[in-house]
Amino acid sequence: MFITLEGTEGSGKTSQLLPLVEFLRNKGYTVYMTREPGGTSIGEQVREILSNFENTEMHPRTETLLFQAARAQFVEQVIRPRLAEGAIVISDRYVDSTLAYQGYGHKQNLKEIKALVNYAAEGLMPDLTIFFNISVETGLERKKNGDERNRLDAYPVEFHQRVHKGYLELIKLEPSRWTILDANQDKDVVQENLRTIILKNLQEK
Ligand code: TYD
């Protein structure tokens, strides 16, 4: 089973991932935890270029292609082999981040972006995607107080609003793959709800 976590900035998905994985491992599941656009040595190098504040001149098409370059490597080197071994793979971000950020956020042609994403991932889609739903302002505020800021966080708030709206559009297009999680709540409540969603889906498989 391939599970992805998605959300706008500061939605808390990254800090929820580790306790979730520990919980599932304690239950006896083999779980592989990873993140986009990293997860491979090549991917991490590409991530450096994407995150670097000095790269202010980066064009949206360049940004889109770099994410796909990292993704192709990630799919081949990490996701497919782990799934083939029978592990549950949980990734912090995946293809929907490109559709939401580069597609809706940068207002690029969605049909073209979808084709690129499909090429990079060779059509590999998650079985389940969890959307950490938080108001854009709350998320950006949380992120401001954290230390892991990157070039994309610095895009104007309108960009992040479009990303949030974009996610909701994506969910409408494919409701059976998505579950919306209220990420405005206390972190323990979010973790509890997250565990419930994942266990329910694993049991249904
Ligand atoms: P990261 O520091 O991991 O942020 P977060 O904790 O919010 O996931 O940086 C990832 C950034 O890259 C984040 O701003 C979202 C963005 N991103 C895209 O714009 N497109 C993509 O395809 C992916 C995978 C990430």
mmCIF file of N, CA, C and O in Angstrom, residues 75-141:
data_model
loop_
_atom_site.group_PDB
_atom_site.id
_atom_site.type_symbol
_atom_site.label_atom_id
_atom_site.label_comp_id
_atom_site.label_asym_id
_atom_site.label_seq_id
_atom_site.Cartn_x
_atom_site.Cartn_y
_atom_site.Cartn_z
ATOM 1 N N VAL A 75 10.825 7.457 -7.526
ATOM 2 C CA VAL A 75 9.911 6.354 -7.856
ATOM 3 C C VAL A 75 10.703 5.081 -8.147
ATOM 4 O O VAL A 75 10.388 4.011 -7.628
ATOM 5 N N GLU A 76 11.757 5.231 -8.957
ATOM 6 C CA GLU A 76 12.514 4.043 -9.369
ATOM 7 C C GLU A 76 13.387 3.486 -8.268
ATOM 8 O O GLU A 76 13.507 2.286 -8.096
ATOM 9 N N GLN A 77 14.024 4.395 -7.525
ATOM 10 C CA GLN A 77 15.038 3.957 -6.545
ATOM 11 C C GLN A 77 14.426 3.620 -5.188
ATOM 12 O O GLN A 77 14.993 2.820 -4.450
ATOM 13 N N VAL A 78 13.300 4.225 -4.869
ATOM 14 C CA VAL A 78 12.742 4.054 -3.527
ATOM 15 C C VAL A 78 11.362 3.403 -3.535
ATOM 16 O O VAL A 78 11.163 2.338 -2.951
ATOM 17 N N ILE A 79 10.417 4.040 -4.193
ATOM 18 C CA ILE A 79 9.029 3.596 -4.002
ATOM 19 C C ILE A 79 8.763 2.223 -4.600
ATOM 20 O O ILE A 79 8.272 1.331 -3.909
ATOM 21 N N ARG A 80 9.087 2.050 -5.875
ATOM 22 C CA ARG A 80 8.773 0.744 -6.485
ATOM 23 C C ARG A 80 9.458 -0.423 -5.778
ATOM 24 O O ARG A 80 8.796 -1.419 -5.477
ATOM 25 N N PRO A 81 10.775 -0.323 -5.478
ATOM 26 C CA PRO A 81 11.420 -1.463 -4.793
ATOM 27 C C PRO A 81 10.788 -1.773 -3.433
ATOM 28 O O PRO A 81 10.592 -2.932 -3.101
ATOM 29 N N ARG A 82 10.444 -0.728 -2.657
ATOM 30 C CA ARG A 82 9.863 -0.974 -1.326
ATOM 31 C C ARG A 82 8.481 -1.605 -1.454
ATOM 32 O O ARG A 82 8.136 -2.519 -0.721
ATOM 33 N N LEU A 83 7.688 -1.118 -2.405
ATOM 34 C CA LEU A 83 6.357 -1.697 -2.598
ATOM 35 C C LEU A 83 6.486 -3.156 -3.038
ATOM 36 O O LEU A 83 5.731 -4.018 -2.591
ATOM 37 N N ALA A 84 7.490 -3.415 -3.894
ATOM 38 C CA ALA A 84 7.696 -4.789 -4.381
ATOM 39 C C ALA A 84 8.073 -5.729 -3.229
ATOM 40 O O ALA A 84 7.738 -6.912 -3.251
ATOM 41 N N GLU A 85 8.738 -5.172 -2.200
ATOM 42 C CA GLU A 85 9.093 -5.995 -1.029
ATOM 43 C C GLU A 85 7.894 -6.203 -0.105
ATOM 44 O O GLU A 85 8.003 -6.886 0.904
ATOM 45 N N GLY A 86 6.812 -5.538 -0.390
ATOM 46 C CA GLY A 86 5.599 -5.705 0.416
ATOM 47 C C GLY A 86 5.444 -4.689 1.531
ATOM 48 O O GLY A 86 4.560 -4.830 2.380
ATOM 49 N N ALA A 87 6.306 -3.665 1.551
ATOM 50 C CA ALA A 87 6.200 -2.656 2.617
ATOM 51 C C ALA A 87 5.045 -1.689 2.343
ATOM 52 O O ALA A 87 4.628 -1.509 1.194
ATOM 53 N N ILE A 88 4.579 -1.091 3.431
ATOM 54 C CA ILE A 88 3.666 0.047 3.292
ATOM 55 C C ILE A 88 4.588 1.244 3.120
ATOM 56 O O ILE A 88 5.465 1.473 3.955
ATOM 57 N N VAL A 89 4.432 1.977 2.041
ATOM 58 C CA VAL A 89 5.273 3.156 1.828
ATOM 59 C C VAL A 89 4.443 4.400 2.143
ATOM 60 O O VAL A 89 3.342 4.564 1.618
ATOM 61 N N ILE A 90 4.984 5.240 3.041
ATOM 62 C CA ILE A 90 4.298 6.500 3.355
ATOM 63 C C ILE A 90 5.218 7.649 2.964
ATOM 64 O O ILE A 90 6.336 7.754 3.458
ATOM 65 N N SER A 91 4.746 8.483 2.060
ATOM 66 C CA SER A 91 5.573 9.591 1.595
ATOM 67 C C SER A 91 4.984 10.942 1.996
ATOM 68 O O SER A 91 3.793 11.201 1.811
ATOM 69 N N ASP A 92 5.866 11.782 2.550
ATOM 70 C CA ASP A 92 5.517 13.159 2.865
ATOM 71 C C ASP A 92 5.610 13.937 1.550
ATOM 72 O O ASP A 92 6.709 14.232 1.094
ATOM 73 N N ARG A 93 4.495 14.163 0.920
ATOM 74 C CA ARG A 93 4.334 14.796 -0.400
ATOM 75 C C ARG A 93 4.640 13.823 -1.544
ATOM 76 O O ARG A 93 5.522 12.989 -1.460
ATOM 77 N N TYR A 94 3.900 14.062 -2.643
ATOM 78 C CA TYR A 94 4.114 13.286 -3.875
ATOM 79 C C TYR A 94 3.446 14.050 -5.017
ATOM 80 O O TYR A 94 3.363 15.288 -4.948
ATOM 81 N N VAL A 95 2.962 13.366 -6.018
ATOM 82 C CA VAL A 95 2.507 14.024 -7.261
ATOM 83 C C VAL A 95 1.496 15.164 -7.059
ATOM 84 O O VAL A 95 1.515 16.150 -7.807
ATOM 85 N N ASP A 96 0.633 15.035 -6.053
ATOM 86 C CA ASP A 96 -0.379 16.083 -5.855
ATOM 87 C C ASP A 96 0.248 17.416 -5.468
ATOM 88 O O ASP A 96 -0.355 18.465 -5.710
ATOM 89 N N SER A 97 1.450 17.381 -4.857
ATOM 90 C CA SER A 97 2.126 18.646 -4.538
ATOM 91 C C SER A 97 2.442 19.414 -5.814
ATOM 92 O O SER A 97 2.328 20.641 -5.856
ATOM 93 N N THR A 98 2.851 18.716 -6.857
ATOM 94 C CA THR A 98 3.145 19.397 -8.126
ATOM 95 C C THR A 98 1.874 19.985 -8.735
ATOM 96 O O THR A 98 1.870 21.118 -9.212
ATOM 97 N N LEU A 99 0.790 19.203 -8.697
ATOM 98 C CA LEU A 99 -0.455 19.716 -9.279
ATOM 99 C C LEU A 99 -0.921 20.945 -8.496
ATOM 100 O O LEU A 99 -1.323 21.951 -9.084
ATOM 101 N N ALA A 100 -0.824 20.884 -7.156
ATOM 102 C CA ALA A 100 -1.310 21.994 -6.329
ATOM 103 C C ALA A 100 -0.377 23.211 -6.410
ATOM 104 O O ALA A 100 -0.839 24.325 -6.636
ATOM 105 N N TYR A 101 0.941 22.988 -6.240
ATOM 106 C CA TYR A 101 1.887 24.119 -6.179
ATOM 107 C C TYR A 101 2.222 24.661 -7.579
ATOM 108 O O TYR A 101 2.063 25.845 -7.846
ATOM 109 N N GLN A 102 2.725 23.765 -8.451
ATOM 110 C CA GLN A 102 3.159 24.263 -9.762
ATOM 111 C C GLN A 102 1.950 24.486 -10.681
ATOM 112 O O GLN A 102 1.957 25.391 -11.502
ATOM 113 N N GLY A 103 0.919 23.645 -10.538
ATOM 114 C CA GLY A 103 -0.270 23.797 -11.379
ATOM 115 C C GLY A 103 -1.119 24.968 -10.911
ATOM 116 O O GLY A 103 -1.154 26.016 -11.546
ATOM 117 N N TYR A 104 -1.792 24.799 -9.770
ATOM 118 C CA TYR A 104 -2.698 25.845 -9.269
ATOM 119 C C TYR A 104 -1.931 27.060 -8.741
ATOM 120 O O TYR A 104 -2.292 28.192 -9.010
ATOM 121 N N GLY A 105 -0.860 26.817 -7.967
ATOM 122 C CA GLY A 105 -0.119 27.926 -7.359
ATOM 123 C C GLY A 105 0.479 28.849 -8.404
ATOM 124 O O GLY A 105 0.293 30.067 -8.364
ATOM 125 N N HIS A 106 1.179 28.270 -9.377
ATOM 126 C CA HIS A 106 1.818 29.084 -10.421
ATOM 127 C C HIS A 106 0.925 29.296 -11.643
ATOM 128 O O HIS A 106 1.382 29.848 -12.642
ATOM 129 N N LYS A 107 -0.300 28.812 -11.577
ATOM 130 C CA LYS A 107 -1.277 28.951 -12.676
ATOM 131 C C LYS A 107 -0.708 28.444 -13.995
ATOM 132 O O LYS A 107 -0.799 29.125 -15.024
ATOM 133 N N GLN A 108 -0.091 27.297 -13.964
ATOM 134 C CA GLN A 108 0.389 26.710 -15.218
ATOM 135 C C GLN A 108 -0.673 25.755 -15.763
ATOM 136 O O GLN A 108 -1.547 25.301 -15.023
ATOM 137 N N ASN A 109 -0.545 25.422 -17.024
ATOM 138 C CA ASN A 109 -1.532 24.567 -17.685
ATOM 139 C C ASN A 109 -1.597 23.182 -17.022
ATOM 140 O O ASN A 109 -0.636 22.417 -17.040
ATOM 141 N N LEU A 110 -2.777 22.899 -16.456
ATOM 142 C CA LEU A 110 -2.894 21.672 -15.646
ATOM 143 C C LEU A 110 -2.749 20.393 -16.452
ATOM 144 O O LEU A 110 -2.192 19.409 -15.982
ATOM 145 N N LYS A 111 -3.261 20.458 -17.692
ATOM 146 C CA LYS A 111 -3.183 19.267 -18.529
ATOM 147 C C LYS A 111 -1.711 18.921 -18.807
ATOM 148 O O LYS A 111 -1.296 17.766 -18.731
ATOM 149 N N GLU A 112 -0.933 19.967 -19.077
ATOM 150 C CA GLU A 112 0.493 19.741 -19.344
ATOM 151 C C GLU A 112 1.218 19.256 -18.098
ATOM 152 O O GLU A 112 2.062 18.363 -18.149
ATOM 153 N N ILE A 113 0.873 19.852 -16.956
ATOM 154 C CA ILE A 113 1.522 19.449 -15.690
ATOM 155 C C ILE A 113 1.177 17.987 -15.378
ATOM 156 O O ILE A 113 2.037 17.214 -14.964
ATOM 157 N N LYS A 114 -0.077 17.631 -15.610
ATOM 158 C CA LYS A 114 -0.488 16.247 -15.335
ATOM 159 C C LYS A 114 0.302 15.267 -16.190
ATOM 160 O O LYS A 114 0.705 14.193 -15.724
ATOM 161 N N ALA A 115 0.509 15.643 -17.446
ATOM 162 C CA ALA A 115 1.265 14.758 -18.346
ATOM 163 C C ALA A 115 2.709 14.594 -17.857
ATOM 164 O O ALA A 115 3.258 13.489 -17.857
ATOM 165 N N LEU A 116 3.291 15.698 -17.403
ATOM 166 C CA LEU A 116 4.679 15.650 -16.900
ATOM 167 C C LEU A 116 4.800 14.781 -15.657
ATOM 168 O O LEU A 116 5.723 13.977 -15.522
ATOM 169 N N VAL A 117 3.841 14.987 -14.751
ATOM 170 C CA VAL A 117 3.831 14.234 -13.495
ATOM 171 C C VAL A 117 3.689 12.733 -13.787
ATOM 172 O O VAL A 117 4.365 11.894 -13.199
ATOM 173 N N ASN A 118 2.821 12.446 -14.718
ATOM 174 C CA ASN A 118 2.576 11.060 -15.087
ATOM 175 C C ASN A 118 3.834 10.431 -15.691
ATOM 176 O O ASN A 118 4.173 9.284 -15.399
ATOM 177 N N TYR A 119 4.535 11.217 -16.476
ATOM 178 C CA TYR A 119 5.794 10.741 -17.073
ATOM 179 C C TYR A 119 6.824 10.470 -15.973
ATOM 180 O O TYR A 119 7.449 9.412 -15.931
ATOM 181 N N ALA A 120 6.968 11.429 -15.049
ATOM 182 C CA ALA A 120 7.973 11.297 -13.991
ATOM 183 C C ALA A 120 7.682 10.103 -13.091
ATOM 184 O O ALA A 120 8.588 9.372 -12.689
ATOM 185 N N ALA A 121 6.414 9.904 -12.769
ATOM 186 C CA ALA A 121 6.045 8.836 -11.827
ATOM 187 C C ALA A 121 5.747 7.534 -12.556
ATOM 188 O O ALA A 121 5.416 6.538 -11.924
ATOM 189 N N GLU A 122 5.835 7.564 -13.856
ATOM 190 C CA GLU A 122 5.467 6.435 -14.715
ATOM 191 C C GLU A 122 4.097 5.894 -14.300
ATOM 192 O O GLU A 122 3.899 4.682 -14.168
ATOM 193 N N GLY A 123 3.214 6.834 -14.022
ATOM 194 C CA GLY A 123 1.822 6.473 -13.731
ATOM 195 C C GLY A 123 1.582 5.908 -12.337
ATOM 196 O O GLY A 123 0.446 5.527 -12.031
ATOM 197 N N LEU A 124 2.608 5.840 -11.498
ATOM 198 C CA LEU A 124 2.403 5.260 -10.156
ATOM 199 C C LEU A 124 1.671 6.245 -9.241
ATOM 200 O O LEU A 124 2.213 7.277 -8.861
ATOM 201 N N MET A 125 0.449 5.886 -8.897
ATOM 202 C CA MET A 125 -0.366 6.756 -8.038
ATOM 203 C C MET A 125 -0.538 6.128 -6.656
ATOM 204 O O MET A 125 -0.518 4.910 -6.519
ATOM 205 N N PRO A 126 -0.725 6.976 -5.623
ATOM 206 C CA PRO A 126 -0.947 6.429 -4.278
ATOM 207 C C PRO A 126 -2.304 5.722 -4.178
ATOM 208 O O PRO A 126 -3.231 6.034 -4.931
ATOM 209 N N ASP A 127 -2.397 4.799 -3.210
ATOM 210 C CA ASP A 127 -3.690 4.146 -2.942
ATOM 211 C C ASP A 127 -4.553 5.045 -2.066
ATOM 212 O O ASP A 127 -5.767 5.005 -2.139
ATOM 213 N N LEU A 128 -3.859 5.808 -1.205
ATOM 214 C CA LEU A 128 -4.573 6.672 -0.264
ATOM 215 C C LEU A 128 -3.775 7.964 -0.085
ATOM 216 O O LEU A 128 -2.552 7.922 0.069
ATOM 217 N N THR A 129 -4.469 9.093 -0.108
ATOM 218 C CA THR A 129 -3.798 10.377 0.126
ATOM 219 C C THR A 129 -4.549 11.133 1.212
ATOM 220 O O THR A 129 -5.770 11.264 1.149
ATOM 221 N N ILE A 130 -3.797 11.595 2.204
ATOM 222 C CA ILE A 130 -4.415 12.321 3.315
ATOM 223 C C ILE A 130 -4.095 13.801 3.181
ATOM 224 O O ILE A 130 -2.934 14.184 3.055
ATOM 225 N N PHE A 131 -5.137 14.597 3.197
ATOM 226 C CA PHE A 131 -4.951 16.045 3.083
ATOM 227 C C PHE A 131 -5.051 16.680 4.467
ATOM 228 O O PHE A 131 -6.098 16.631 5.114
ATOM 229 N N PHE A 132 -3.947 17.255 4.923
ATOM 230 C CA PHE A 132 -3.899 17.951 6.207
ATOM 231 C C PHE A 132 -4.464 19.346 5.991
ATOM 232 O O PHE A 132 -3.773 20.233 5.488
ATOM 233 N N ASN A 133 -5.705 19.510 6.344
ATOM 234 C CA ASN A 133 -6.408 20.748 6.026
ATOM 235 C C ASN A 133 -6.257 21.780 7.141
ATOM 236 O O ASN A 133 -6.668 21.549 8.273
ATOM 237 N N ILE A 134 -5.628 22.901 6.786
ATOM 238 C CA ILE A 134 -5.407 23.967 7.765
ATOM 239 C C ILE A 134 -5.568 25.292 7.033
ATOM 240 O O ILE A 134 -5.330 25.363 5.820
ATOM 241 N N SER A 135 -5.981 26.347 7.754
ATOM 242 C CA SER A 135 -6.099 27.619 7.055
ATOM 243 C C SER A 135 -4.689 28.077 6.679
ATOM 244 O O SER A 135 -3.726 27.859 7.425
ATOM 245 N N VAL A 136 -4.588 28.672 5.513
ATOM 246 C CA VAL A 136 -3.283 29.072 4.971
ATOM 247 C C VAL A 136 -2.559 30.001 5.945
ATOM 248 O O VAL A 136 -1.361 29.841 6.197
ATOM 249 N N GLU A 137 -3.310 30.947 6.536
ATOM 250 C CA GLU A 137 -2.691 31.923 7.443
ATOM 251 C C GLU A 137 -2.111 31.224 8.679
ATOM 252 O O GLU A 137 -0.987 31.505 9.085
ATOM 253 N N THR A 138 -2.896 30.322 9.266
ATOM 254 C CA THR A 138 -2.415 29.599 10.461
ATOM 255 C C THR A 138 -1.150 28.821 10.126
ATOM 256 O O THR A 138 -0.174 28.827 10.875
ATOM 257 N N GLY A 139 -1.153 28.163 8.974
ATOM 258 C CA GLY A 139 -0.009 27.352 8.568
ATOM 259 C C GLY A 139 1.240 28.189 8.366
ATOM 260 O O GLY A 139 2.324 27.852 8.847
ATOM 261 N N LEU A 140 1.075 29.320 7.675
ATOM 262 C CA LEU A 140 2.240 30.186 7.408
ATOM 263 C C LEU A 140 2.770 30.767 8.718
ATOM 264 O O LEU A 140 3.975 30.921 8.892
ATOM 265 N N GLU A 141 1.860 31.066 9.630
ATOM 266 C CA GLU A 141 2.250 31.601 10.946
ATOM 267 C C GLU A 141 3.081 30.559 11.705
ATOM 268 O O GLU A 141 4.143 30.873 12.242
#
